[in-house]
Amino acid sequence: RAKSEGRGTVAHYSAEMDQDLQQRRRIEAELRLAIRRKQLRLNFQPLVKTESGAVVGYEALLRWRHPELGEVPPSTFIPIAEESNAILSIGEWVLRQACRTAVSWPDGCSVAVNVSAIQFARANFADKVFDILRETGLEPERLEIEVTETVLLQDEAQSRAILNQLKAGGVRIVIDDFGTGYSSLSNLRTFQFDKIKIDRSFIATMETDRHARAIVRSVADLGRNINVPVLAEGVETAAQGEMIRADGCTHAQGYYYGRPVEDIAAAAHTSGSVISLAERRSA
Ligand code: C2E
Ligand code: MG
Ligand code: MG
Ligand code: MG
């Protein structure tokens, strides 16, 4: 396209690329200061059981509000943080903050934390997690670590060793965004996950795309057969909620059940205790 539009367009593109690069460099530099300047915070989104609607935990989602850049979405700054290794200190902050917050939640309510490949590539990652659990007083059974399959591709032997260390210590491991990227069924055999999260792209299209729906149902069946709970991500409507329940997804997450919030006690889905969706509806 650029070619047919002539020289002027090419120049325009490179100016734009230059701006992009400058913006990336700015984000990279500002990110390093974000923790100290207290610009980072966590939001928590409810994870529910499809049968009862009960909230069984929350996923911690990182938020960054910069005074000039405004609210920068994680899809923009996480990849930059990963390239610059800033993800190491940021990831540690996220883990500590998530565990610290979850200690005051009702018994049995778990917290799920996303972990990047770069964090996972560190040989001492599991020790770091256990240190933070001890320091914050959170029971390991209440922590879920969410990884994507790219994490495991880094170094399969080391990934397996770290996963086993974490699991031996009581921490649960969740495979995130399943069905996208480098998803492979052999990963389900090599690594013993405690939960499978079906990527939201399948849920978003399952009402009109019968292939998407068949995939959701097949992953739910697979989970049942290997005894692993399956969560549907990104459920936005009652119709989708009904479909994923009927298809056998044991857990769900999405705007339909609750958006990410800063303070779960102040949010509608709980008032200091875990209450079910049914109770909430009748309230
Ligand atoms: P994820 O782990 O798959 O998290 C779910 C994303 O889907 C979140 O986006 C959440 O806000 C969004 N979501 C939840 N329900 C719905 C829904 O019903 N509809 C739609 N359209 N979206 C929904 P968010 O917070 O923007 O995070 C995006 C991604 O950034 C996350 O995807 C995760 O991969 C990454 N991320 C977020 N926080 C962290 C973190 O602390 N560390 C690392 N390494 N990655 C993080
Ligand atoms: Mg996640
Ligand atoms: Mg996900
Ligand atoms: Mg996702």
Short mmCIF file of C-alpha atoms and ligand atoms in Angstrom, two decimals:
data_model
loop_
_atom_site.label_atom_id
_atom_site.label_comp_id
_atom_site.label_asym_id
_atom_site.label_seq_id
_atom_site.Cartn_x
_atom_site.Cartn_y
_atom_site.Cartn_z
CA ARG A 1 0.00 0.00 0.00
CA ALA A 2 2.73 2.45 0.98
CA LYS A 3 4.43 1.92 -2.38
CA SER A 4 1.39 2.81 -4.51
CA GLU A 5 0.72 5.95 -2.48
CA GLY A 6 4.09 7.40 -3.38
CA ARG A 7 7.03 8.92 -1.63
CA GLY A 8 5.15 11.36 0.55
CA THR A 9 3.31 8.52 2.26
CA VAL A 10 6.48 6.64 3.00
CA ALA A 11 7.93 9.73 4.68
CA HIS A 12 4.70 10.09 6.64
CA TYR A 13 4.91 6.47 7.77
CA SER A 14 8.46 6.79 8.97
CA ALA A 15 7.61 9.96 10.91
CA GLU A 16 4.82 8.00 12.54
CA MET A 17 7.16 5.11 13.30
CA ASP A 18 9.59 7.57 14.81
CA GLN A 19 6.83 8.87 17.05
CA ASP A 20 5.90 5.33 18.03
CA LEU A 21 9.48 4.59 18.96
CA GLN A 22 9.68 7.80 20.99
CA GLN A 23 6.47 6.92 22.76
CA ARG A 24 7.81 3.45 23.57
CA ARG A 25 11.03 4.91 24.96
CA ARG A 26 9.04 7.35 27.06
CA ILE A 27 6.83 4.57 28.42
CA GLU A 28 9.89 2.46 29.16
CA ALA A 29 11.58 5.27 31.09
CA GLU A 30 8.41 6.28 32.94
CA LEU A 31 7.60 2.67 33.84
CA ARG A 32 10.84 2.36 35.80
CA LEU A 33 9.65 5.19 38.02
CA ALA A 34 6.02 4.13 38.21
CA ILE A 35 6.34 1.97 41.34
CA ARG A 36 8.21 4.60 43.35
CA ARG A 37 5.78 7.28 42.23
CA LYS A 38 2.88 5.09 43.27
CA GLN A 39 1.27 5.19 39.84
CA LEU A 40 0.57 1.45 39.76
CA ARG A 41 -2.45 -0.20 41.35
CA LEU A 42 -4.29 -3.45 41.09
CA ASN A 43 -7.87 -4.06 40.11
CA PHE A 44 -9.63 -7.30 40.96
CA GLN A 45 -12.16 -9.10 38.80
CA PRO A 46 -14.43 -11.83 40.23
CA LEU A 47 -14.05 -15.48 39.22
CA VAL A 48 -17.34 -17.33 39.64
CA LYS A 49 -18.60 -20.89 39.70
CA THR A 50 -21.08 -21.35 36.87
CA GLU A 51 -23.41 -23.69 38.79
CA SER A 52 -23.97 -21.51 41.86
CA GLY A 53 -22.74 -18.13 40.68
CA ALA A 54 -20.60 -17.97 43.84
CA VAL A 55 -17.48 -15.81 43.72
CA VAL A 56 -14.53 -18.11 44.44
CA GLY A 57 -11.71 -15.68 43.79
CA TYR A 58 -10.45 -12.63 41.94
CA GLU A 59 -7.91 -12.04 39.21
CA ALA A 60 -5.46 -9.21 39.91
CA LEU A 61 -5.15 -6.91 36.90
CA LEU A 62 -2.48 -4.24 36.78
CA ARG A 63 -3.39 -0.60 36.15
CA TRP A 64 -1.06 2.31 35.42
CA ARG A 65 -2.21 5.90 35.55
CA HIS A 66 0.42 8.36 34.39
CA PRO A 67 -0.12 12.09 35.13
CA GLU A 68 0.40 13.06 31.46
CA LEU A 69 -0.09 9.86 29.49
CA GLY A 70 -3.27 9.06 31.40
CA GLU A 71 -4.47 5.50 31.93
CA VAL A 72 -2.07 3.27 29.97
CA PRO A 73 -3.58 -0.18 29.22
CA PRO A 74 -1.58 -3.31 30.16
CA SER A 75 -1.69 -4.45 26.54
CA THR A 76 0.51 -1.40 25.81
CA PHE A 77 2.89 -1.33 28.77
CA ILE A 78 3.32 -5.02 29.69
CA PRO A 79 5.11 -5.90 26.40
CA ILE A 80 7.38 -2.85 26.85
CA ALA A 81 8.04 -3.82 30.47
CA GLU A 82 8.90 -7.32 29.27
CA GLU A 83 11.41 -6.07 26.72
CA SER A 84 13.14 -3.81 29.21
CA ASN A 85 13.17 -6.27 32.13
CA ALA A 86 11.21 -3.70 34.16
CA ILE A 87 8.66 -6.52 34.41
CA LEU A 88 10.84 -8.14 37.09
CA SER A 89 10.35 -5.40 39.67
CA ILE A 90 6.82 -4.68 38.48
CA GLY A 91 5.89 -8.36 38.63
CA GLU A 92 7.27 -8.64 42.14
CA TRP A 93 5.27 -5.58 43.18
CA VAL A 94 2.12 -7.14 41.68
CA LEU A 95 2.63 -10.44 43.53
CA ARG A 96 3.27 -8.77 46.87
CA GLN A 97 0.38 -6.33 46.48
CA ALA A 98 -2.02 -9.08 45.38
CA CYS A 99 -1.10 -11.34 48.31
CA ARG A 100 -1.22 -8.46 50.78
CA THR A 101 -4.71 -7.55 49.58
CA ALA A 102 -6.05 -11.10 49.49
CA VAL A 103 -5.13 -11.87 53.12
CA SER A 104 -8.06 -9.77 54.26
CA TRP A 105 -10.55 -11.45 51.93
CA PRO A 106 -13.01 -14.08 53.18
CA ASP A 107 -11.65 -17.59 53.83
CA GLY A 108 -11.26 -19.69 50.74
CA CYS A 109 -11.35 -16.70 48.39
CA SER A 110 -8.33 -17.01 46.09
CA VAL A 111 -6.29 -14.48 44.13
CA ALA A 112 -4.99 -15.09 40.60
CA VAL A 113 -1.82 -13.31 39.48
CA ASN A 114 -0.52 -13.07 35.90
CA VAL A 115 3.14 -13.90 35.48
CA SER A 116 5.32 -13.07 32.46
CA ALA A 117 7.78 -15.39 30.78
CA ILE A 118 10.70 -13.22 31.89
CA GLN A 119 9.72 -13.62 35.55
CA PHE A 120 9.31 -17.31 35.04
CA ALA A 121 12.69 -17.67 33.37
CA ARG A 122 14.37 -16.76 36.65
CA ALA A 123 15.58 -19.89 38.39
CA ASN A 124 14.59 -18.49 41.79
CA PHE A 125 11.02 -17.57 40.82
CA ALA A 126 9.38 -20.15 43.09
CA ASP A 127 11.49 -19.08 46.07
CA LYS A 128 10.46 -15.48 45.47
CA VAL A 129 6.81 -16.53 45.50
CA PHE A 130 7.24 -18.46 48.75
CA ASP A 131 9.08 -15.50 50.33
CA ILE A 132 6.19 -13.21 49.45
CA LEU A 133 3.63 -15.70 50.78
CA ARG A 134 5.49 -15.94 54.10
CA GLU A 135 5.95 -12.19 54.29
CA THR A 136 2.28 -11.41 53.64
CA GLY A 137 0.84 -14.39 55.52
CA LEU A 138 -1.30 -15.62 52.59
CA GLU A 139 -1.89 -19.38 52.50
CA PRO A 140 -0.27 -20.84 49.34
CA GLU A 141 -3.56 -22.62 48.57
CA ARG A 142 -5.17 -19.24 48.01
CA LEU A 143 -2.71 -18.16 45.31
CA GLU A 144 -3.14 -19.01 41.64
CA ILE A 145 -0.38 -18.24 39.16
CA GLU A 146 -1.63 -17.56 35.62
CA VAL A 147 0.77 -18.38 32.82
CA THR A 148 0.36 -18.47 29.05
CA GLU A 149 1.86 -21.17 26.92
CA THR A 150 4.61 -18.86 25.64
CA VAL A 151 5.90 -18.91 29.22
CA LEU A 152 6.38 -22.66 29.04
CA LEU A 153 8.07 -22.57 25.65
CA GLN A 154 10.97 -20.55 27.02
CA ASP A 155 12.69 -23.49 28.61
CA GLU A 156 10.52 -26.52 29.06
CA ALA A 157 12.70 -28.34 31.59
CA GLN A 158 13.12 -25.30 33.81
CA SER A 159 9.44 -24.34 33.47
CA ARG A 160 8.44 -27.79 34.62
CA ALA A 161 10.83 -27.64 37.56
CA ILE A 162 9.46 -24.27 38.67
CA LEU A 163 5.84 -25.35 38.22
CA ASN A 164 6.48 -28.46 40.29
CA GLN A 165 8.17 -26.44 43.03
CA LEU A 166 5.19 -24.10 43.19
CA LYS A 167 2.67 -26.93 43.15
CA ALA A 168 4.57 -28.85 45.83
CA GLY A 169 4.27 -25.74 47.98
CA GLY A 170 0.49 -25.63 47.49
CA VAL A 171 0.28 -22.87 44.85
CA ARG A 172 -2.07 -23.58 41.95
CA ILE A 173 -1.10 -23.11 38.30
CA VAL A 174 -3.56 -21.86 35.71
CA ILE A 175 -3.12 -21.89 31.95
CA ASP A 176 -4.35 -18.52 30.61
CA ASP A 177 -5.75 -17.61 27.16
CA PHE A 178 -6.00 -21.27 26.21
CA GLY A 179 -6.63 -21.84 22.51
CA THR A 180 -4.49 -18.95 21.24
CA GLY A 181 -0.81 -18.56 20.54
CA TYR A 182 1.20 -21.71 20.89
CA SER A 183 -1.47 -23.80 22.53
CA SER A 184 -0.66 -27.42 22.35
CA LEU A 185 -2.47 -30.38 23.79
CA SER A 186 0.83 -31.94 24.75
CA ASN A 187 1.29 -29.07 27.22
CA LEU A 188 -1.72 -30.41 29.09
CA ARG A 189 0.09 -33.70 29.49
CA THR A 190 3.54 -32.32 30.27
CA PHE A 191 2.30 -29.77 32.79
CA GLN A 192 -0.36 -30.58 35.35
CA PHE A 193 -2.46 -27.45 35.39
CA ASP A 194 -5.03 -26.80 38.08
CA LYS A 195 -7.32 -24.81 35.79
CA ILE A 196 -7.72 -24.01 32.09
CA LYS A 197 -8.93 -20.54 31.05
CA ILE A 198 -10.47 -20.51 27.56
CA ASP A 199 -9.48 -17.34 25.73
CA ARG A 200 -12.19 -14.72 25.50
CA SER A 201 -12.05 -14.60 21.69
CA PHE A 202 -13.96 -17.91 21.61
CA ILE A 203 -16.61 -16.71 24.06
CA ALA A 204 -17.02 -13.42 22.16
CA THR A 205 -17.99 -15.24 18.95
CA MET A 206 -19.65 -18.43 20.21
CA GLU A 207 -23.20 -17.10 19.77
CA THR A 208 -22.80 -16.74 16.01
CA ASP A 209 -19.81 -18.93 15.15
CA ARG A 210 -20.60 -22.60 15.60
CA HIS A 211 -16.93 -23.51 15.35
CA ALA A 212 -16.08 -21.23 18.26
CA ARG A 213 -18.87 -22.82 20.24
CA ALA A 214 -17.68 -26.33 19.36
CA ILE A 215 -14.20 -25.41 20.59
CA VAL A 216 -15.55 -24.09 23.89
CA ARG A 217 -17.57 -27.27 24.38
CA SER A 218 -14.64 -29.50 23.43
CA VAL A 219 -12.26 -27.80 25.86
CA ALA A 220 -14.90 -28.12 28.60
CA ASP A 221 -15.24 -31.85 27.80
CA LEU A 222 -11.48 -32.23 27.77
CA GLY A 223 -11.24 -30.57 31.18
CA ARG A 224 -13.88 -32.86 32.59
CA ASN A 225 -12.10 -35.93 31.21
CA ILE A 226 -8.73 -35.01 32.67
CA ASN A 227 -10.28 -33.65 35.87
CA VAL A 228 -9.27 -30.03 35.41
CA PRO A 229 -11.74 -27.15 35.99
CA VAL A 230 -12.35 -25.01 32.90
CA LEU A 231 -13.07 -21.27 33.10
CA ALA A 232 -14.63 -19.23 30.28
CA GLU A 233 -13.05 -15.74 29.99
CA GLY A 234 -14.80 -12.59 28.86
CA VAL A 235 -18.45 -13.54 29.40
CA GLU A 236 -20.37 -10.35 28.69
CA THR A 237 -23.99 -11.41 28.26
CA ALA A 238 -26.57 -13.64 29.95
CA ALA A 239 -26.79 -15.67 26.72
CA GLN A 240 -23.06 -16.38 26.75
CA GLY A 241 -23.25 -17.20 30.46
CA GLU A 242 -26.01 -19.73 29.78
CA MET A 243 -24.09 -21.27 26.84
CA ILE A 244 -20.81 -21.77 28.67
CA ARG A 245 -22.69 -23.25 31.64
CA ALA A 246 -24.59 -25.64 29.37
CA ASP A 247 -21.36 -26.55 27.59
CA GLY A 248 -19.76 -27.60 30.86
CA CYS A 249 -17.42 -24.75 31.80
CA THR A 250 -17.16 -25.00 35.59
CA HIS A 251 -16.02 -21.41 36.10
CA ALA A 252 -16.45 -18.05 34.41
CA GLN A 253 -15.17 -14.48 34.38
CA GLY A 254 -16.36 -11.43 32.53
CA TYR A 255 -18.21 -8.14 32.64
CA TYR A 256 -21.49 -10.05 33.01
CA TYR A 257 -20.42 -11.23 36.47
CA GLY A 258 -18.37 -8.21 37.40
CA ARG A 259 -15.83 -5.74 36.05
CA PRO A 260 -12.38 -5.34 37.55
CA VAL A 261 -12.59 -3.09 40.63
CA GLU A 262 -10.09 -1.56 43.00
CA ASP A 263 -11.86 -2.48 46.23
CA ILE A 264 -13.83 -5.70 46.27
CA ALA A 265 -15.53 -4.83 49.56
CA ALA A 266 -16.98 -1.68 48.03
CA ALA A 267 -18.09 -3.43 44.84
CA ALA A 268 -21.48 -4.94 44.12
CA HIS A 269 -20.31 -8.54 43.92
CA THR A 270 -19.43 -8.74 47.57
CA SER A 271 -20.02 -6.77 50.72
CA GLY A 272 -17.07 -8.03 52.70
CA SER A 273 -18.12 -11.62 52.29
CA VAL A 274 -18.45 -13.90 49.33
CA ILE A 275 -22.06 -13.77 48.22
CA SER A 276 -23.53 -15.62 45.32
CA LEU A 277 -24.81 -14.15 42.11
CA ALA A 278 -28.27 -15.43 42.96
CA GLU A 279 -28.25 -13.57 46.29
CA ARG A 280 -27.00 -10.49 44.53
CA ARG A 281 -29.78 -10.68 41.97
CA SER A 282 -32.44 -10.95 44.61
CA ALA A 283 -30.92 -8.16 46.70
P1 C2E B 1 -5.73 -11.67 30.89
O1 C2E B 1 -4.84 -12.23 31.94
O2 C2E B 1 -6.32 -12.62 29.92
O3 C2E B 1 -6.85 -10.85 31.68
C1 C2E B 1 -8.17 -10.73 31.25
C2 C2E B 1 -8.39 -9.45 30.49
O4 C2E B 1 -9.71 -9.46 29.94
C3 C2E B 1 -8.31 -8.20 31.36
O5 C2E B 1 -7.83 -7.16 30.54
C4 C2E B 1 -9.77 -7.97 31.70
O6 C2E B 1 -10.05 -6.64 32.09
C5 C2E B 1 -10.42 -8.33 30.40
N1 C2E B 1 -11.82 -8.73 30.54
C6 C2E B 1 -12.40 -9.38 31.56
N2 C2E B 1 -13.70 -9.61 31.32
C7 C2E B 1 -13.97 -9.08 30.12
C8 C2E B 1 -15.17 -9.01 29.31
O7 C2E B 1 -16.25 -9.47 29.67
N3 C2E B 1 -15.04 -8.40 28.10
C9 C2E B 1 -13.86 -7.85 27.67
N4 C2E B 1 -13.85 -7.26 26.48
N5 C2E B 1 -12.72 -7.92 28.40
C10 C2E B 1 -12.78 -8.51 29.61
P2 C2E B 1 -6.72 -6.14 31.03
O8 C2E B 1 -6.89 -5.83 32.47
O9 C2E B 1 -6.68 -5.02 30.06
O10 C2E B 1 -5.39 -6.99 30.90
C11 C2E B 1 -4.95 -7.43 29.64
C12 C2E B 1 -3.83 -8.44 29.78
O11 C2E B 1 -2.67 -7.81 30.35
C13 C2E B 1 -4.15 -9.59 30.71
O12 C2E B 1 -4.93 -10.55 30.04
C14 C2E B 1 -2.76 -10.07 31.05
O13 C2E B 1 -2.25 -10.87 30.02
C15 C2E B 1 -1.97 -8.77 31.07
N6 C2E B 1 -1.82 -8.34 32.47
C16 C2E B 1 -2.67 -7.65 33.27
N7 C2E B 1 -2.16 -7.49 34.52
C17 C2E B 1 -0.94 -8.11 34.49
C18 C2E B 1 0.11 -8.29 35.47
O14 C2E B 1 0.01 -7.90 36.64
N8 C2E B 1 1.23 -8.96 35.06
C19 C2E B 1 1.36 -9.45 33.79
N9 C2E B 1 2.49 -10.09 33.46
N10 C2E B 1 0.40 -9.31 32.86
C20 C2E B 1 -0.73 -8.64 33.20
MG MG B 2 -4.95 -13.72 33.25
MG MG B 3 -6.72 -14.54 29.98
MG MG B 4 -6.91 -12.92 27.55
#
